[in-house]
Amino acid sequence: MKINAQQLTQQLQQGLPPVIWISGDEPLLALEAADQVRAAARDAGVSERQVFHADTSFDWNVLQDANQSMSLFGDRQLLEVRLSAKLKDDGRKALVAYAANANPDNVLLVQSDRLEAAQSKAKWFNQVIEQGWWLPIWPVERHQLPAWLRQRLQAQGLTIDDDALALLADKVDGNLLAARQEIDKLLLLSDTTTIDLDTVIQSVADSARFDIFDLSDAFLNGDLARSQRVLSGLSAEGVEAPIVLWVLSRELRHLVQLAEAQQSGQPLQAVFKRLRIFDKRQGPYQQAIRRAGLDHWQHCLVRCGDIDATIKGRRAGDPWHALSVVISEVAQPGRVPAAL
């Protein structure tokens, strides 16, 4: 029987079949599914476990012997077969034979890479899973990633705002193992149940000696030399360009809104309140909007879109040099820096 990952918990509550086959190329989800099976097996009294790494030289008679023999202490066994190579005829026959004569005291857990359509439709394969479950693991597509991340955070009792979620999704970029690591870091860093953009930025850049918030302060205050020094340090220490771009883009969006308010005669305090920019941070923004008008900040924000395209490979160029240029235009409009 074919099941999906969302059905696994419910199926396990109803009991363990003789055979469970987990296939897929997404390591984290496959690992978590296998862990669920192991936990359910322990709860069902399956107290012993044997693991077989089935490469091209694997002797499949070992599996047959394990199926037919009793545990040393007469306990139920979980037999794990981890396929590291494409199954040959002897392997296919061994699995079919196991399924046809499965020892009711044992559970067979097969783990493999993604199965091609022809493999999943093969007669031998269906003879194997006829006695149990096949759980194909599908990767989380890029457009599904934000919702997947939000769900994982909610399971930990956390909520996340949209900007922070978008940055986190860009940072992990489909690597779910990296996503789990980032979520673990956020759990440690956050002192509230809501994750905001600053917390995510701190999490993804917290190994750097140079503080990414120092960069923001420097270019808003018009300190060109410090801006370039901090930017160079962040680059040298391995902070990723998308993180710097996120900070720069956020500050420019704020500057655009402040410049629009100033141009139309609206009080800046109302904008500061809406953007949640507190008193001690308002001075640098006020300095910045005195250096240039709305058109300049809009132009800089458009340049950030070009940098994003460069980072994603849709546009030629060096994103770090482009970041350096735009940051210079924020700090001191009209100045172009030397190459990093």
mmCIF file of C-alpha atoms in Angstrom:
data_model
loop_
_atom_site.group_PDB
_atom_site.id
_atom_site.type_symbol
_atom_site.label_atom_id
_atom_site.label_comp_id
_atom_site.label_asym_id
_atom_site.label_seq_id
_atom_site.Cartn_x
_atom_site.Cartn_y
_atom_site.Cartn_z
ATOM 1 C CA MET A 1 0.000 0.000 0.000
ATOM 2 C CA LYS A 2 1.289 3.429 -0.916
ATOM 3 C CA ILE A 3 1.048 6.090 1.785
ATOM 4 C CA ASN A 4 2.302 9.656 2.132
ATOM 5 C CA ALA A 5 4.250 11.326 4.922
ATOM 6 C CA GLN A 6 1.131 12.966 6.360
ATOM 7 C CA GLN A 7 -0.503 9.542 6.789
ATOM 8 C CA LEU A 8 2.455 7.852 8.462
ATOM 9 C CA THR A 9 1.646 8.781 12.071
ATOM 10 C CA GLN A 10 -1.945 7.604 11.780
ATOM 11 C CA GLN A 11 -0.935 4.381 10.046
ATOM 12 C CA LEU A 12 1.658 3.592 12.708
ATOM 13 C CA GLN A 13 -0.969 4.015 15.417
ATOM 14 C CA GLN A 14 -2.910 1.174 13.810
ATOM 15 C CA GLY A 15 0.024 -1.228 13.950
ATOM 16 C CA LEU A 16 3.195 -2.194 12.105
ATOM 17 C CA PRO A 17 3.088 -4.120 8.823
ATOM 18 C CA PRO A 18 5.727 -6.748 7.966
ATOM 19 C CA VAL A 19 7.423 -4.454 5.422
ATOM 20 C CA ILE A 20 7.886 -0.678 5.214
ATOM 21 C CA TRP A 21 9.781 0.839 2.267
ATOM 22 C CA ILE A 22 10.858 4.488 2.472
ATOM 23 C CA SER A 23 12.255 5.992 -0.738
ATOM 24 C CA GLY A 24 13.342 9.496 -1.639
ATOM 25 C CA ASP A 25 16.201 11.933 -2.103
ATOM 26 C CA GLU A 26 15.297 14.338 0.712
ATOM 27 C CA PRO A 27 17.575 13.211 3.572
ATOM 28 C CA LEU A 28 15.859 15.028 6.435
ATOM 29 C CA LEU A 29 12.331 13.850 5.660
ATOM 30 C CA ALA A 30 13.485 10.287 4.992
ATOM 31 C CA LEU A 31 15.441 10.274 8.260
ATOM 32 C CA GLU A 32 12.486 11.596 10.238
ATOM 33 C CA ALA A 33 10.119 9.048 8.687
ATOM 34 C CA ALA A 34 12.525 6.227 9.551
ATOM 35 C CA ASP A 35 12.821 7.582 13.099
ATOM 36 C CA GLN A 36 9.030 7.481 13.412
ATOM 37 C CA VAL A 37 9.020 3.841 12.340
ATOM 38 C CA ARG A 38 11.758 2.979 14.851
ATOM 39 C CA ALA A 39 9.901 4.723 17.660
ATOM 40 C CA ALA A 40 6.664 2.918 16.803
ATOM 41 C CA ALA A 41 8.543 -0.380 16.684
ATOM 42 C CA ARG A 42 9.973 0.211 20.168
ATOM 43 C CA ASP A 43 6.519 1.060 21.473
ATOM 44 C CA ALA A 44 5.214 -2.191 19.960
ATOM 45 C CA GLY A 45 7.821 -4.242 21.784
ATOM 46 C CA VAL A 46 10.322 -4.606 18.937
ATOM 47 C CA SER A 47 13.407 -4.450 21.111
ATOM 48 C CA GLU A 48 16.219 -5.589 18.804
ATOM 49 C CA ARG A 49 17.497 -3.989 15.634
ATOM 50 C CA GLN A 50 19.800 -5.173 12.868
ATOM 51 C CA VAL A 51 21.055 -2.871 10.116
ATOM 52 C CA PHE A 52 22.240 -4.173 6.727
ATOM 53 C CA HIS A 53 24.043 -1.918 4.249
ATOM 54 C CA ALA A 54 23.143 -3.429 0.902
ATOM 55 C CA ASP A 55 25.804 -2.421 -1.600
ATOM 56 C CA THR A 56 26.759 -4.303 -4.776
ATOM 57 C CA SER A 57 28.604 -6.996 -2.794
ATOM 58 C CA PHE A 58 25.895 -7.588 -0.192
ATOM 59 C CA ASP A 59 25.004 -11.229 0.484
ATOM 60 C CA TRP A 60 21.218 -11.331 0.495
ATOM 61 C CA ASN A 61 21.232 -14.705 2.237
ATOM 62 C CA VAL A 62 21.986 -12.730 5.406
ATOM 63 C CA LEU A 63 18.525 -11.165 5.235
ATOM 64 C CA GLN A 64 16.897 -14.546 4.701
ATOM 65 C CA ASP A 65 18.755 -15.967 7.691
ATOM 66 C CA ALA A 66 17.708 -13.026 9.867
ATOM 67 C CA ASN A 67 14.092 -13.489 8.810
ATOM 68 C CA GLN A 68 14.074 -17.176 9.649
ATOM 69 C CA SER A 69 16.097 -17.129 12.840
ATOM 70 C CA MET A 70 14.932 -16.175 16.290
ATOM 71 C CA SER A 71 16.526 -13.322 18.174
ATOM 72 C CA LEU A 72 19.173 -14.383 20.684
ATOM 73 C CA PHE A 73 16.749 -13.518 23.477
ATOM 74 C CA GLY A 74 13.584 -14.395 21.594
ATOM 75 C CA ASP A 75 12.699 -10.723 21.103
ATOM 76 C CA ARG A 76 11.046 -9.126 18.084
ATOM 77 C CA GLN A 77 13.459 -7.547 15.621
ATOM 78 C CA LEU A 78 13.538 -4.520 13.344
ATOM 79 C CA LEU A 79 15.565 -5.433 10.258
ATOM 80 C CA GLU A 80 16.796 -2.368 8.366
ATOM 81 C CA VAL A 81 18.070 -2.690 4.813
ATOM 82 C CA ARG A 82 19.739 0.459 3.496
ATOM 83 C CA LEU A 83 20.128 0.272 -0.256
ATOM 84 C CA SER A 84 23.220 2.092 -1.490
ATOM 85 C CA ALA A 85 23.141 0.657 -5.015
ATOM 86 C CA LYS A 86 20.553 -0.249 -7.623
ATOM 87 C CA LEU A 87 18.966 -3.582 -6.843
ATOM 88 C CA LYS A 88 20.113 -6.512 -8.928
ATOM 89 C CA ASP A 89 18.126 -9.658 -9.561
ATOM 90 C CA ASP A 90 19.331 -11.414 -6.399
ATOM 91 C CA GLY A 91 18.273 -8.472 -4.264
ATOM 92 C CA ARG A 92 14.853 -8.235 -5.866
ATOM 93 C CA LYS A 93 14.277 -11.971 -5.402
ATOM 94 C CA ALA A 94 15.421 -11.824 -1.779
ATOM 95 C CA LEU A 95 12.993 -9.032 -0.926
ATOM 96 C CA VAL A 96 10.109 -10.781 -2.686
ATOM 97 C CA ALA A 97 10.934 -13.991 -0.802
ATOM 98 C CA TYR A 98 11.093 -12.103 2.484
ATOM 99 C CA ALA A 99 7.702 -10.478 1.921
ATOM 100 C CA ALA A 100 6.121 -13.799 0.960
ATOM 101 C CA ASN A 101 7.379 -15.509 4.111
ATOM 102 C CA ALA A 102 7.762 -12.656 6.571
ATOM 103 C CA ASN A 103 8.362 -13.663 10.157
ATOM 104 C CA PRO A 104 5.479 -12.084 12.121
ATOM 105 C CA ASP A 105 7.887 -11.265 14.955
ATOM 106 C CA ASN A 106 9.996 -9.040 12.686
ATOM 107 C CA VAL A 107 9.539 -5.771 10.820
ATOM 108 C CA LEU A 108 11.552 -5.036 7.661
ATOM 109 C CA LEU A 109 12.406 -1.373 7.015
ATOM 110 C CA VAL A 110 13.899 -0.743 3.563
ATOM 111 C CA GLN A 111 15.432 2.668 2.825
ATOM 112 C CA SER A 112 16.403 3.699 -0.696
ATOM 113 C CA ASP A 113 16.878 6.646 -3.008
ATOM 114 C CA ARG A 114 13.970 7.855 -5.099
ATOM 115 C CA LEU A 115 12.421 5.109 -7.214
ATOM 116 C CA GLU A 116 11.855 5.694 -10.897
ATOM 117 C CA ALA A 117 8.318 5.210 -12.182
ATOM 118 C CA ALA A 118 9.292 1.962 -13.904
ATOM 119 C CA GLN A 119 10.706 0.585 -10.647
ATOM 120 C CA SER A 120 7.622 1.426 -8.621
ATOM 121 C CA LYS A 121 5.410 -0.258 -11.223
ATOM 122 C CA ALA A 122 7.521 -3.405 -11.465
ATOM 123 C CA LYS A 123 5.845 -6.681 -10.502
ATOM 124 C CA TRP A 124 8.524 -7.616 -7.962
ATOM 125 C CA PHE A 125 8.233 -4.271 -6.160
ATOM 126 C CA ASN A 126 4.490 -4.508 -5.838
ATOM 127 C CA GLN A 127 4.846 -8.042 -4.499
ATOM 128 C CA VAL A 128 7.056 -6.614 -1.746
ATOM 129 C CA ILE A 129 4.866 -3.689 -0.720
ATOM 130 C CA GLU A 130 1.689 -5.747 -1.046
ATOM 131 C CA GLN A 131 2.635 -7.005 2.398
ATOM 132 C CA GLY A 132 3.182 -3.536 3.813
ATOM 133 C CA TRP A 133 3.627 0.148 2.992
ATOM 134 C CA TRP A 134 5.581 2.163 0.492
ATOM 135 C CA LEU A 135 6.300 5.717 1.625
ATOM 136 C CA PRO A 136 7.786 7.839 -1.194
ATOM 137 C CA ILE A 137 9.385 11.010 0.160
ATOM 138 C CA TRP A 138 9.073 14.009 -2.136
ATOM 139 C CA PRO A 139 11.262 17.111 -1.867
ATOM 140 C CA VAL A 140 9.743 20.348 -0.622
ATOM 141 C CA GLU A 141 9.518 22.612 -3.676
ATOM 142 C CA ARG A 142 10.772 26.195 -3.419
ATOM 143 C CA HIS A 143 7.266 27.648 -3.455
ATOM 144 C CA GLN A 144 6.254 25.231 -0.670
ATOM 145 C CA LEU A 145 9.237 26.041 1.536
ATOM 146 C CA PRO A 146 7.854 29.083 3.429
ATOM 147 C CA ALA A 147 4.742 27.154 4.477
ATOM 148 C CA TRP A 148 6.887 24.156 5.456
ATOM 149 C CA LEU A 149 9.155 26.357 7.581
ATOM 150 C CA ARG A 150 6.214 28.082 9.240
ATOM 151 C CA GLN A 151 4.676 24.709 10.093
ATOM 152 C CA ARG A 152 7.940 23.462 11.605
ATOM 153 C CA LEU A 153 8.264 26.609 13.716
ATOM 154 C CA GLN A 154 4.655 26.352 14.869
ATOM 155 C CA ALA A 155 5.352 22.794 15.999
ATOM 156 C CA GLN A 156 8.021 24.322 18.283
ATOM 157 C CA GLY A 157 5.573 26.916 19.618
ATOM 158 C CA LEU A 158 6.972 29.771 17.506
ATOM 159 C CA THR A 159 5.416 32.201 15.058
ATOM 160 C CA ILE A 160 7.387 34.119 12.432
ATOM 161 C CA ASP A 161 6.662 37.336 10.565
ATOM 162 C CA ASP A 162 6.577 37.378 6.771
ATOM 163 C CA ASP A 163 9.885 39.211 6.187
ATOM 164 C CA ALA A 164 11.723 36.887 8.542
ATOM 165 C CA LEU A 165 10.131 33.853 6.892
ATOM 166 C CA ALA A 166 11.136 35.018 3.417
ATOM 167 C CA LEU A 167 14.746 35.560 4.505
ATOM 168 C CA LEU A 168 14.892 32.175 6.226
ATOM 169 C CA ALA A 169 13.549 30.479 3.090
ATOM 170 C CA ASP A 170 16.166 32.257 0.960
ATOM 171 C CA LYS A 171 18.912 31.285 3.389
ATOM 172 C CA VAL A 172 18.204 27.545 3.464
ATOM 173 C CA ASP A 173 17.229 27.485 -0.239
ATOM 174 C CA GLY A 174 15.721 24.013 -0.270
ATOM 175 C CA ASN A 175 18.271 22.398 2.073
ATOM 176 C CA LEU A 176 15.978 20.972 4.739
ATOM 177 C CA LEU A 177 18.826 19.763 6.942
ATOM 178 C CA ALA A 178 20.113 23.344 7.007
ATOM 179 C CA ALA A 179 16.559 24.499 7.706
ATOM 180 C CA ARG A 180 16.324 22.278 10.777
ATOM 181 C CA GLN A 181 19.668 23.614 12.023
ATOM 182 C CA GLU A 182 18.504 27.215 11.560
ATOM 183 C CA ILE A 183 15.254 26.480 13.411
ATOM 184 C CA ASP A 184 17.259 24.984 16.278
ATOM 185 C CA LYS A 185 19.384 28.166 16.387
ATOM 186 C CA LEU A 186 16.286 30.356 16.383
ATOM 187 C CA LEU A 187 14.919 28.420 19.349
ATOM 188 C CA LEU A 188 18.067 29.310 21.272
ATOM 189 C CA LEU A 189 18.262 32.933 20.131
ATOM 190 C CA SER A 190 14.665 34.021 20.517
ATOM 191 C CA ASP A 191 13.486 35.194 23.928
ATOM 192 C CA THR A 192 9.875 35.452 22.703
ATOM 193 C CA THR A 193 7.530 33.178 20.784
ATOM 194 C CA THR A 194 7.625 35.455 17.723
ATOM 195 C CA ILE A 195 10.568 35.372 15.323
ATOM 196 C CA ASP A 196 11.230 38.690 13.593
ATOM 197 C CA LEU A 197 13.617 39.686 10.821
ATOM 198 C CA ASP A 198 16.346 40.887 13.180
ATOM 199 C CA THR A 199 16.375 37.520 14.950
ATOM 200 C CA VAL A 200 16.779 35.650 11.661
ATOM 201 C CA ILE A 201 19.554 37.996 10.545
ATOM 202 C CA GLN A 202 21.330 37.473 13.857
ATOM 203 C CA SER A 203 20.928 33.709 13.513
ATOM 204 C CA VAL A 204 22.299 33.380 9.994
ATOM 205 C CA ALA A 205 25.207 35.749 10.591
ATOM 206 C CA ASP A 206 26.040 35.119 14.241
ATOM 207 C CA SER A 207 29.411 33.485 13.567
ATOM 208 C CA ALA A 208 30.876 36.641 12.069
ATOM 209 C CA ARG A 209 33.194 38.919 14.031
ATOM 210 C CA PHE A 210 31.734 41.843 12.085
ATOM 211 C CA ASP A 211 28.152 42.630 13.075
ATOM 212 C CA ILE A 212 25.765 43.059 10.176
ATOM 213 C CA PHE A 213 23.860 45.637 12.217
ATOM 214 C CA ASP A 214 27.082 47.672 12.428
ATOM 215 C CA LEU A 215 26.983 47.805 8.634
ATOM 216 C CA SER A 216 23.459 49.208 8.707
ATOM 217 C CA ASP A 217 24.407 51.847 11.274
ATOM 218 C CA ALA A 218 27.497 52.835 9.298
ATOM 219 C CA PHE A 219 25.839 53.470 5.955
ATOM 220 C CA LEU A 220 22.796 55.183 7.468
ATOM 221 C CA ASN A 221 25.108 57.493 9.421
ATOM 222 C CA GLY A 222 27.027 58.326 6.244
ATOM 223 C CA ASP A 223 30.272 56.675 7.390
ATOM 224 C CA LEU A 224 31.565 55.448 4.036
ATOM 225 C CA ALA A 225 34.928 54.164 5.255
ATOM 226 C CA ARG A 226 33.412 52.100 8.056
ATOM 227 C CA SER A 227 30.671 50.831 5.747
ATOM 228 C CA GLN A 228 33.242 49.447 3.326
ATOM 229 C CA ARG A 229 35.408 48.038 6.114
ATOM 230 C CA VAL A 230 32.516 46.166 7.721
ATOM 231 C CA LEU A 231 31.266 44.955 4.332
ATOM 232 C CA SER A 232 34.718 43.594 3.475
ATOM 233 C CA GLY A 233 34.888 41.876 6.854
ATOM 234 C CA LEU A 234 31.494 40.248 6.429
ATOM 235 C CA SER A 235 32.513 38.981 2.999
ATOM 236 C CA ALA A 236 35.834 37.624 4.286
ATOM 237 C CA GLU A 237 34.148 35.831 7.184
ATOM 238 C CA GLY A 238 31.716 34.002 4.937
ATOM 239 C CA VAL A 239 28.498 35.881 5.623
ATOM 240 C CA GLU A 240 26.392 35.256 2.545
ATOM 241 C CA ALA A 241 25.555 38.060 0.136
ATOM 242 C CA PRO A 242 21.756 37.500 0.383
ATOM 243 C CA ILE A 243 21.892 38.322 4.095
ATOM 244 C CA VAL A 244 23.633 41.646 3.454
ATOM 245 C CA LEU A 245 21.210 42.357 0.621
ATOM 246 C CA TRP A 246 18.242 41.771 2.905
ATOM 247 C CA VAL A 247 19.510 44.298 5.426
ATOM 248 C CA LEU A 248 20.317 46.855 2.741
ATOM 249 C CA SER A 249 16.949 46.380 1.003
ATOM 250 C CA ARG A 250 15.042 46.706 4.259
ATOM 251 C CA GLU A 251 16.779 49.972 5.135
ATOM 252 C CA LEU A 252 16.171 51.330 1.648
ATOM 253 C CA ARG A 253 12.471 50.455 1.811
ATOM 254 C CA HIS A 254 12.329 52.418 5.055
ATOM 255 C CA LEU A 255 14.174 55.356 3.480
ATOM 256 C CA VAL A 256 11.791 55.366 0.504
ATOM 257 C CA GLN A 257 8.763 55.528 2.818
ATOM 258 C CA LEU A 258 10.330 58.261 4.939
ATOM 259 C CA ALA A 259 11.297 60.284 1.864
ATOM 260 C CA GLU A 260 7.770 59.932 0.468
ATOM 261 C CA ALA A 261 6.345 61.225 3.746
ATOM 262 C CA GLN A 262 8.811 64.100 3.848
ATOM 263 C CA GLN A 263 8.067 65.034 0.231
ATOM 264 C CA SER A 264 4.312 65.098 0.883
ATOM 265 C CA GLY A 265 4.635 67.020 4.138
ATOM 266 C CA GLN A 266 3.584 64.155 6.420
ATOM 267 C CA PRO A 267 5.079 63.923 9.918
ATOM 268 C CA LEU A 268 7.986 61.500 10.036
ATOM 269 C CA GLN A 269 7.051 60.340 13.525
ATOM 270 C CA ALA A 270 3.963 58.594 12.156
ATOM 271 C CA VAL A 271 6.128 56.686 9.680
ATOM 272 C CA PHE A 272 8.682 55.794 12.347
ATOM 273 C CA LYS A 273 5.876 54.419 14.506
ATOM 274 C CA ARG A 274 4.389 52.392 11.647
ATOM 275 C CA LEU A 275 7.805 50.955 10.761
ATOM 276 C CA ARG A 276 8.566 50.282 14.436
ATOM 277 C CA ILE A 277 11.746 52.366 14.309
ATOM 278 C CA PHE A 278 12.389 53.434 17.886
ATOM 279 C CA ASP A 279 13.891 56.698 19.130
ATOM 280 C CA LYS A 280 17.550 55.697 19.226
ATOM 281 C CA ARG A 281 17.388 54.470 15.600
ATOM 282 C CA GLN A 282 15.563 57.475 14.171
ATOM 283 C CA GLY A 283 18.590 59.781 14.031
ATOM 284 C CA PRO A 284 20.521 57.774 11.397
ATOM 285 C CA TYR A 285 17.437 57.612 9.141
ATOM 286 C CA GLN A 286 16.908 61.352 9.453
ATOM 287 C CA GLN A 287 20.541 61.940 8.522
ATOM 288 C CA ALA A 288 20.163 59.703 5.483
ATOM 289 C CA ILE A 289 17.051 61.358 4.040
ATOM 290 C CA ARG A 290 18.767 64.736 4.348
ATOM 291 C CA ARG A 291 21.540 63.480 2.054
ATOM 292 C CA ALA A 292 19.291 62.647 -0.912
ATOM 293 C CA GLY A 293 15.718 62.738 -2.147
ATOM 294 C CA LEU A 294 13.082 60.158 -2.956
ATOM 295 C CA ASP A 295 14.321 59.470 -6.504
ATOM 296 C CA HIS A 296 17.761 58.509 -5.215
ATOM 297 C CA TRP A 297 16.425 56.021 -2.660
ATOM 298 C CA GLN A 298 14.076 54.490 -5.202
ATOM 299 C CA HIS A 299 16.992 54.097 -7.619
ATOM 300 C CA CYS A 300 19.086 52.386 -4.935
ATOM 301 C CA LEU A 301 16.225 50.010 -4.180
ATOM 302 C CA VAL A 302 15.961 49.108 -7.867
ATOM 303 C CA ARG A 303 19.692 48.358 -7.820
ATOM 304 C CA CYS A 304 19.025 45.882 -5.001
ATOM 305 C CA GLY A 305 16.708 44.022 -7.359
ATOM 306 C CA ASP A 306 19.580 43.787 -9.845
ATOM 307 C CA ILE A 307 21.872 42.421 -7.120
ATOM 308 C CA ASP A 308 19.281 39.792 -6.232
ATOM 309 C CA ALA A 309 19.230 38.688 -9.878
ATOM 310 C CA THR A 310 23.046 38.471 -9.846
ATOM 311 C CA ILE A 311 23.044 36.348 -6.687
ATOM 312 C CA LYS A 312 20.510 33.983 -8.259
ATOM 313 C CA GLY A 313 22.529 33.696 -11.473
ATOM 314 C CA ARG A 314 20.075 35.539 -13.697
ATOM 315 C CA ARG A 315 22.414 38.500 -14.212
ATOM 316 C CA ALA A 316 26.173 38.690 -14.696
ATOM 317 C CA GLY A 317 28.403 40.425 -12.197
ATOM 318 C CA ASP A 318 29.951 40.308 -8.741
ATOM 319 C CA PRO A 319 27.249 40.764 -6.081
ATOM 320 C CA TRP A 320 29.729 41.902 -3.442
ATOM 321 C CA HIS A 321 31.054 44.712 -5.623
ATOM 322 C CA ALA A 322 27.491 45.701 -6.495
ATOM 323 C CA LEU A 323 26.612 45.759 -2.790
ATOM 324 C CA SER A 324 29.651 47.937 -2.174
ATOM 325 C CA VAL A 325 28.515 50.418 -4.823
ATOM 326 C CA VAL A 326 24.951 50.705 -3.523
ATOM 327 C CA ILE A 327 26.081 50.979 0.103
ATOM 328 C CA SER A 328 28.387 53.810 -0.951
ATOM 329 C CA GLU A 329 25.456 55.524 -2.658
ATOM 330 C CA VAL A 330 23.539 55.298 0.607
ATOM 331 C CA ALA A 331 26.406 56.522 2.775
ATOM 332 C CA GLN A 332 27.617 59.280 0.450
ATOM 333 C CA PRO A 333 25.525 59.746 -2.696
ATOM 334 C CA GLY A 334 27.705 60.211 -5.759
ATOM 335 C CA ARG A 335 30.712 58.302 -4.395
ATOM 336 C CA VAL A 336 31.782 55.059 -6.093
ATOM 337 C CA PRO A 337 34.091 52.788 -4.065
ATOM 338 C CA ALA A 338 37.159 50.936 -5.168
ATOM 339 C CA ALA A 339 36.575 47.249 -5.872
ATOM 340 C CA LEU A 340 36.441 45.035 -2.825
#
